[in-house]
Coordinates of C-alpha atoms and ligand atoms in Angstrom, one line a residue:
S1 CA 1.3 -38.3 -2.7
V2 CA 1.4 -37.5 -6.4
K3 CA 1.5 -40.9 -8.4
R4 CA 3.7 -41.0 -11.5
Q5 CA 1.3 -41.7 -14.6
G6 CA 3.8 -43.3 -16.8
G7 CA 5.2 -41.6 -20.0
N8 CA 2.0 -40.5 -21.8
G9 CA 0.5 -39.2 -18.7
H10 CA 3.3 -36.8 -18.0
A11 CA 3.6 -36.0 -21.9
F12 CA 0.0 -34.7 -21.8
F13 CA 0.7 -32.7 -18.5
D14 CA 3.4 -31.0 -19.7
A15 CA 1.9 -30.1 -23.0
V16 CA -0.9 -28.6 -21.1
Q17 CA 1.7 -26.8 -18.9
E18 CA 3.3 -25.7 -21.9
E19 CA 0.3 -24.3 -23.4
E20 CA -0.7 -22.5 -20.3
L21 CA 2.7 -20.8 -20.1
R22 CA 2.2 -20.0 -23.6
E23 CA -0.7 -18.2 -23.2
E24 CA 0.4 -16.5 -20.0
L25 CA 3.7 -15.2 -21.9
T26 CA 1.3 -13.6 -24.8
M27 CA -0.8 -12.2 -22.1
A28 CA 2.2 -10.8 -20.2
R29 CA 3.4 -9.2 -23.5
E30 CA -0.1 -7.8 -24.6
L31 CA -0.5 -6.3 -21.1
R32 CA 3.0 -4.6 -21.5
E33 CA 1.3 -2.7 -24.2
S34 CA -2.2 -2.0 -22.6
I35 CA -1.4 1.2 -21.2
K36 CA 0.0 2.7 -24.1
N37 CA -2.9 1.2 -26.4
R38 CA -5.4 2.9 -24.1
E39 CA -6.9 -0.6 -22.8
L40 CA -7.1 -0.3 -19.4
E41 CA -10.3 1.2 -17.7
L42 CA -11.4 1.8 -14.3
V43 CA -14.9 1.3 -13.3
Y44 CA -16.1 2.6 -9.9
Q45 CA -18.5 0.8 -7.4
P46 CA -20.3 2.7 -4.5
K47 CA -19.9 2.0 -1.1
M48 CA -23.0 3.3 0.8
D49 CA -23.8 4.0 4.6
A50 CA -25.5 1.0 5.8
R51 CA -28.5 2.9 7.4
T52 CA -28.9 6.1 4.9
L53 CA -27.7 4.2 1.8
Q54 CA -25.9 7.7 1.1
V55 CA -22.8 6.9 -0.9
T56 CA -19.5 7.3 1.1
G57 CA -17.5 6.6 -1.5
V58 CA -16.4 4.8 -4.6
E59 CA -13.8 1.8 -5.1
A60 CA -11.8 2.0 -8.5
L61 CA -12.0 -1.7 -10.1
L62 CA -9.7 -2.2 -13.0
R63 CA -10.6 -3.5 -16.1
W64 CA -8.7 -4.5 -19.4
R65 CA -10.5 -4.4 -22.8
H66 CA -8.2 -6.9 -24.8
A67 CA -8.5 -6.6 -28.7
T68 CA -9.6 -10.4 -29.3
L69 CA -10.5 -11.7 -25.7
G70 CA -12.9 -8.8 -24.7
M71 CA -13.0 -7.7 -20.8
V72 CA -10.2 -9.9 -19.1
S73 CA -10.8 -10.0 -15.2
P74 CA -8.6 -8.3 -12.8
S75 CA -8.2 -11.6 -11.0
R76 CA -6.6 -13.3 -14.2
F77 CA -4.4 -10.5 -15.3
I78 CA -3.2 -8.6 -11.9
P79 CA -1.2 -12.0 -11.0
I80 CA 0.5 -11.9 -14.4
A81 CA 1.4 -8.3 -14.1
E82 CA 3.0 -9.2 -10.7
R83 CA 5.1 -12.3 -12.2
Y84 CA 6.3 -10.1 -15.1
G85 CA 7.3 -7.0 -13.4
L86 CA 4.2 -4.9 -15.1
I87 CA 2.5 -4.2 -11.7
D88 CA 4.3 -0.8 -11.0
P89 CA 3.5 0.9 -14.3
I90 CA 0.0 -0.5 -13.9
G91 CA -0.6 0.3 -10.4
D92 CA 0.7 3.8 -11.2
W93 CA -1.8 4.2 -13.9
V94 CA -4.7 3.1 -11.9
A95 CA -3.4 5.6 -9.1
D96 CA -2.9 8.5 -11.5
T97 CA -6.4 7.9 -13.3
A98 CA -8.2 7.3 -9.8
L99 CA -6.7 10.5 -8.5
T100 CA -7.5 12.7 -11.9
Q101 CA -11.2 11.4 -11.4
A102 CA -11.4 12.3 -7.6
A103 CA -10.1 15.8 -8.5
R104 CA -12.8 16.1 -11.4
W105 CA -15.5 14.7 -9.1
R106 CA -14.4 17.4 -6.3
E107 CA -14.6 20.2 -8.9
M108 CA -18.3 19.0 -9.5
G109 CA -19.1 19.1 -5.8
L110 CA -19.3 15.5 -5.2
R111 CA -18.6 14.5 -1.6
M112 CA -17.2 11.2 -1.5
R113 CA -13.9 9.0 -0.9
V114 CA -12.3 7.0 -3.8
A115 CA -10.2 3.7 -3.0
I116 CA -7.8 2.0 -5.2
N117 CA -6.9 -1.5 -4.8
V118 CA -3.0 -1.8 -4.2
S119 CA -0.8 -5.1 -4.7
G120 CA 1.3 -6.2 -2.2
Y121 CA 4.3 -5.6 -4.5
Q122 CA 3.3 -2.2 -4.7
M123 CA 2.5 -1.6 -1.1
R124 CA 6.2 -2.6 0.0
S125 CA 7.7 -0.2 -2.5
D126 CA 8.5 3.2 -1.2
E127 CA 8.5 4.8 -4.7
F128 CA 4.5 3.8 -4.8
I129 CA 3.8 6.0 -1.7
D130 CA 6.3 8.8 -3.0
R131 CA 4.2 8.9 -6.4
L132 CA 1.0 8.8 -4.6
E133 CA 2.2 11.6 -2.3
K134 CA 3.0 13.5 -5.2
G135 CA -0.1 12.9 -7.1
L136 CA -2.2 13.8 -4.3
R137 CA -0.5 17.5 -4.1
R138 CA -0.5 17.9 -8.0
H139 CA -4.1 17.4 -7.9
R140 CA -4.7 19.4 -4.6
L141 CA -6.7 16.3 -3.2
R142 CA -7.2 15.9 0.4
P143 CA -5.8 12.6 1.3
E144 CA -8.4 11.9 4.1
R145 CA -10.7 11.4 0.8
F146 CA -8.6 8.7 -0.4
T147 CA -8.2 5.0 0.2
C148 CA -5.9 2.2 -0.6
E149 CA -7.1 -1.3 -0.3
I150 CA -5.0 -4.1 0.5
T151 CA -6.2 -7.9 1.1
E152 CA -5.7 -9.2 4.4
S153 CA -3.4 -12.3 3.3
V154 CA -1.0 -10.2 1.4
A155 CA -0.8 -7.8 4.4
M156 CA -0.2 -10.3 6.9
E157 CA 2.2 -12.3 4.8
H158 CA 4.5 -9.3 5.1
A159 CA 3.3 -7.7 8.0
T160 CA 6.4 -6.0 9.1
V161 CA 7.2 -4.2 5.7
T162 CA 3.3 -3.6 5.4
G163 CA 2.8 -2.2 8.6
R164 CA 5.8 0.6 7.7
A165 CA 3.9 1.2 4.7
F166 CA 0.5 1.8 6.5
R167 CA 2.1 4.3 8.9
R168 CA 3.4 5.9 5.9
L169 CA 0.2 6.5 4.3
G170 CA -1.3 7.0 7.6
A171 CA 1.1 9.9 8.1
L172 CA 0.0 11.2 4.9
G173 CA -3.4 11.1 6.1
V174 CA -4.4 8.3 3.3
H175 CA -6.9 5.5 4.8
V176 CA -6.0 2.2 4.6
S177 CA -8.6 -0.9 4.1
I178 CA -8.0 -4.6 4.7
D179 CA -9.7 -6.3 1.9
D180 CA -11.0 -9.7 1.8
F181 CA -10.9 -9.7 5.9
G182 CA -11.7 -13.0 7.6
T183 CA -10.0 -15.8 4.9
G184 CA -6.7 -15.0 6.6
Y185 CA -7.4 -15.6 10.3
S186 CA -5.6 -12.5 11.7
S187 CA -5.6 -12.2 15.4
L188 CA -6.5 -9.1 17.1
A189 CA -2.9 -8.8 18.2
A190 CA -1.9 -9.0 14.5
L191 CA -4.2 -6.5 13.6
R192 CA -3.4 -3.9 16.1
Q193 CA 0.4 -3.8 14.3
L194 CA -1.2 -2.7 10.9
P195 CA -2.8 0.4 11.5
A196 CA -5.7 0.7 9.0
Q197 CA -9.2 2.8 9.2
E198 CA -11.3 0.1 7.6
L199 CA -11.9 -3.9 7.6
K200 CA -13.7 -5.3 4.5
I201 CA -15.5 -8.6 5.2
D202 CA -14.7 -11.0 2.3
R203 CA -17.7 -11.6 0.2
A204 CA -17.7 -15.3 0.9
F205 CA -19.0 -14.7 4.4
V206 CA -21.4 -11.9 3.2
A207 CA -22.9 -14.6 0.7
D208 CA -23.7 -17.2 3.7
V209 CA -24.6 -14.8 6.2
A210 CA -28.3 -15.1 5.7
T211 CA -28.2 -18.8 6.1
S212 CA -25.1 -19.9 7.8
V213 CA -24.5 -19.9 11.8
E214 CA -20.9 -19.9 11.2
A215 CA -20.9 -17.1 8.8
Q216 CA -22.8 -15.0 11.2
A217 CA -20.4 -15.7 13.9
I218 CA -17.3 -14.6 11.7
V219 CA -19.1 -11.3 10.7
R220 CA -20.1 -10.7 14.5
A221 CA -16.2 -11.5 15.3
V222 CA -14.9 -9.3 12.6
V223 CA -17.5 -6.4 13.9
E224 CA -16.3 -6.7 17.5
M225 CA -12.5 -6.7 16.5
A226 CA -13.2 -3.5 14.4
R227 CA -14.7 -1.8 17.4
V228 CA -12.0 -2.6 19.7
L229 CA -9.7 -0.9 17.0
Q230 CA -12.0 1.8 16.3
M231 CA -12.1 0.6 12.5
K232 CA -15.0 1.0 10.2
V233 CA -16.7 -2.3 8.7
V234 CA -17.7 -2.7 5.1
A235 CA -19.3 -5.8 3.7
E236 CA -18.5 -6.4 0.0
G237 CA -20.6 -8.4 -2.5
V238 CA -24.1 -7.9 -0.9
E239 CA -26.8 -9.1 -3.2
T240 CA -29.9 -9.9 -1.2
V241 CA -32.2 -8.1 1.1
A242 CA -31.7 -11.0 3.5
Q243 CA -28.0 -10.5 3.5
R244 CA -28.4 -6.6 4.0
D245 CA -30.8 -6.8 6.7
Q246 CA -28.5 -9.5 8.7
L247 CA -25.2 -7.2 7.9
V248 CA -27.4 -3.9 9.1
A249 CA -28.4 -5.7 12.3
M250 CA -24.7 -7.0 13.1
G251 CA -23.6 -3.3 13.0
C252 CA -21.5 -3.0 9.6
D253 CA -20.9 0.5 8.9
E254 CA -20.8 0.4 5.0
L255 CA -22.4 -2.1 2.5
Q256 CA -21.3 -2.5 -1.1
G257 CA -22.7 -4.9 -3.8
Y258 CA -24.7 -5.7 -6.7
L259 CA -27.8 -5.2 -4.5
F260 CA -27.3 -1.6 -4.5
A261 CA -25.1 -0.8 -7.8
K262 CA -22.5 -2.9 -10.1
P263 CA -19.4 -1.4 -10.9
M264 CA -20.2 1.6 -13.2
T265 CA -18.3 4.0 -15.2
A266 CA -17.3 7.6 -13.9
L267 CA -20.1 9.1 -16.2
A268 CA -22.7 6.9 -14.6
I269 CA -21.4 7.7 -11.0
E270 CA -21.9 11.2 -12.2
V271 CA -25.4 10.6 -13.6
L272 CA -26.1 8.9 -10.5
A273 CA -25.0 12.3 -8.5
A274 CA -27.4 14.1 -10.7
E275 CA -30.6 12.0 -9.4
P276 CA -32.8 13.3 -7.0
D277 CA -31.7 12.3 -3.4
T278 CA -33.5 8.8 -2.6
S279 CA -31.9 8.1 0.8
T280 CA -34.8 8.5 2.9
E281 CA -36.6 5.8 0.7
G282 CA -33.7 3.7 0.9
R283 CA -34.6 3.2 4.5
T284 CA -37.4 1.0 3.5
E285 CA -37.9 0.0 0.1
G286 CA -35.7 1.4 -2.4
F287 CA -32.1 0.6 -2.6
R288 CA -30.7 3.4 -5.0
P289 CA -27.9 4.8 -3.7
S290 CA -27.6 8.7 -3.8
I291 CA -24.5 10.9 -3.8
F292 CA -24.3 14.0 -1.7
V293 CA -23.4 17.0 -3.9
E294 CA -22.1 20.2 -2.3
T295 CA -23.6 23.6 -3.5
A296 CA -20.6 25.4 -4.9
A297 CA -17.3 23.3 -5.2
Ligands
C2E1 P1 -11.9 -7.0 -4.4 O1 -11.0 -5.7 -4.3 O2 -12.3 -7.5 -3.3 O3 -13.0 -6.2 -5.6 C1 -14.6 -6.9 -5.3 C2 -14.8 -7.7 -6.4 O4 -16.0 -8.2 -6.3 C3 -14.6 -6.9 -7.8 O5 -14.4 -7.9 -8.7 C4 -16.4 -6.7 -7.9 O6 -16.7 -6.2 -9.3 C5 -16.8 -7.9 -7.4 N1 -18.2 -7.5 -6.8 C6 -19.0 -6.3 -6.1 N2 -20.0 -6.5 -5.7 C7 -20.4 -7.8 -6.0 C8 -21.5 -8.7 -5.8 O7 -22.6 -8.3 -5.1 N3 -21.5 -10.0 -6.2 C9 -20.6 -10.4 -6.8 N4 -20.5 -11.9 -7.0 N5 -19.3 -10.0 -7.0 C10 -19.5 -8.5 -6.7 P2 -13.5 -7.4 -9.8 O8 -13.7 -6.1 -10.5 O9 -13.5 -8.7 -10.7 O10 -11.9 -7.6 -9.1 C11 -11.7 -8.6 -8.8 C12 -10.3 -8.2 -7.8 O11 -9.3 -7.8 -8.7 C13 -10.4 -7.3 -6.7 O12 -11.0 -7.7 -5.9 C14 -9.1 -6.8 -6.4 O13 -8.4 -7.8 -5.5 C15 -8.1 -7.0 -7.9 N6 -8.3 -5.8 -8.4 C16 -9.3 -4.9 -9.4 N7 -8.6 -3.8 -9.7 C17 -7.4 -3.9 -9.0 C18 -6.5 -2.8 -9.1 O14 -6.5 -1.8 -9.9 N8 -5.3 -3.1 -8.7 C19 -5.0 -4.2 -7.9 N9 -3.9 -4.5 -7.6 N10 -6.0 -5.2 -7.8 C20 -7.1 -4.6 -8.6
MG2 MG1 -11.1 -4.2 -3.2
MG3 MG1 -12.5 -7.7 -1.6
MG4 MG1 -11.5 -10.1 -3.6

């Protein structure tokens, strides 16, 4: 239980809280202008086939280039966007930018999926899916090449509404990925109610997978659940060769992490695609991912 600290303690605590709130309000006000001021950017991190290291797709990750604060992490500003009613315009900007980029890459012949992260608020709104459907049609993109990632905790917290959204996306052909999986203790039964194509094992388990038997047991259990439900398993945050070897041995389908590639600009993705195919080397020594380019788009 919280012990009262006396007058001064409280006054200090309140001052800190007030300062934090002031900062948050300032950030919310600036975030409101961020789209118009062109301060938002997407970077893209490759997801690789665990065996061939062929790039299967990229995940779009949002960046806010703030005039004085520099790069602000999405972990910091996405919660503020949600609290201050800004997640809809920001989420729409992310979806539209990613769709535009995906269309450009398709024109270039790059064969890969594009994933975006979707917040719980967006996922529960019919309008978001309506706009996504229109966007896919406008860009003449195959929905099967597009993925929406949503965290396990958010998905399970509002399982009924989320389940409906997943089924709508499924009907469109868009893939759904359950992000940061393993932290929310979802049962196989609960997971069955949320039709998704992909499970992403949380970075925390990946970090420990080479050294901790518990982490290994969790990864094994997740892979097993995914097999039963015919879902793909992706491990995120892979940083070492030891982690990679363990994850491949345990049957993860795809890998993502700094060991292979950091999030990069769209242009850097195109440079990667232009480089010679190193996927066969990837099986032994080299870790450089490669992107399949179709002849004649
Ligand atoms: P996430 O979707 O789980 O993304 C993975 C995070 O891990 C990213 O952080 C990525 O840069 C980082 N990462 C990737 N590989 C490694 C690695 O090997 N080691 C380590 N230490 N980290 C790695 P980032 O970009 O800061 O994003 C943080 C979170 O913010 C994301 O977690 C996602 O939940 C959220 N987010 C990012 N972009 C968006 C967006 O457009 N919309 C929404 N709603 N949320 C977003
Ligand atoms: Mg994600
Ligand atoms: Mg994640
Ligand atoms: Mg995360």
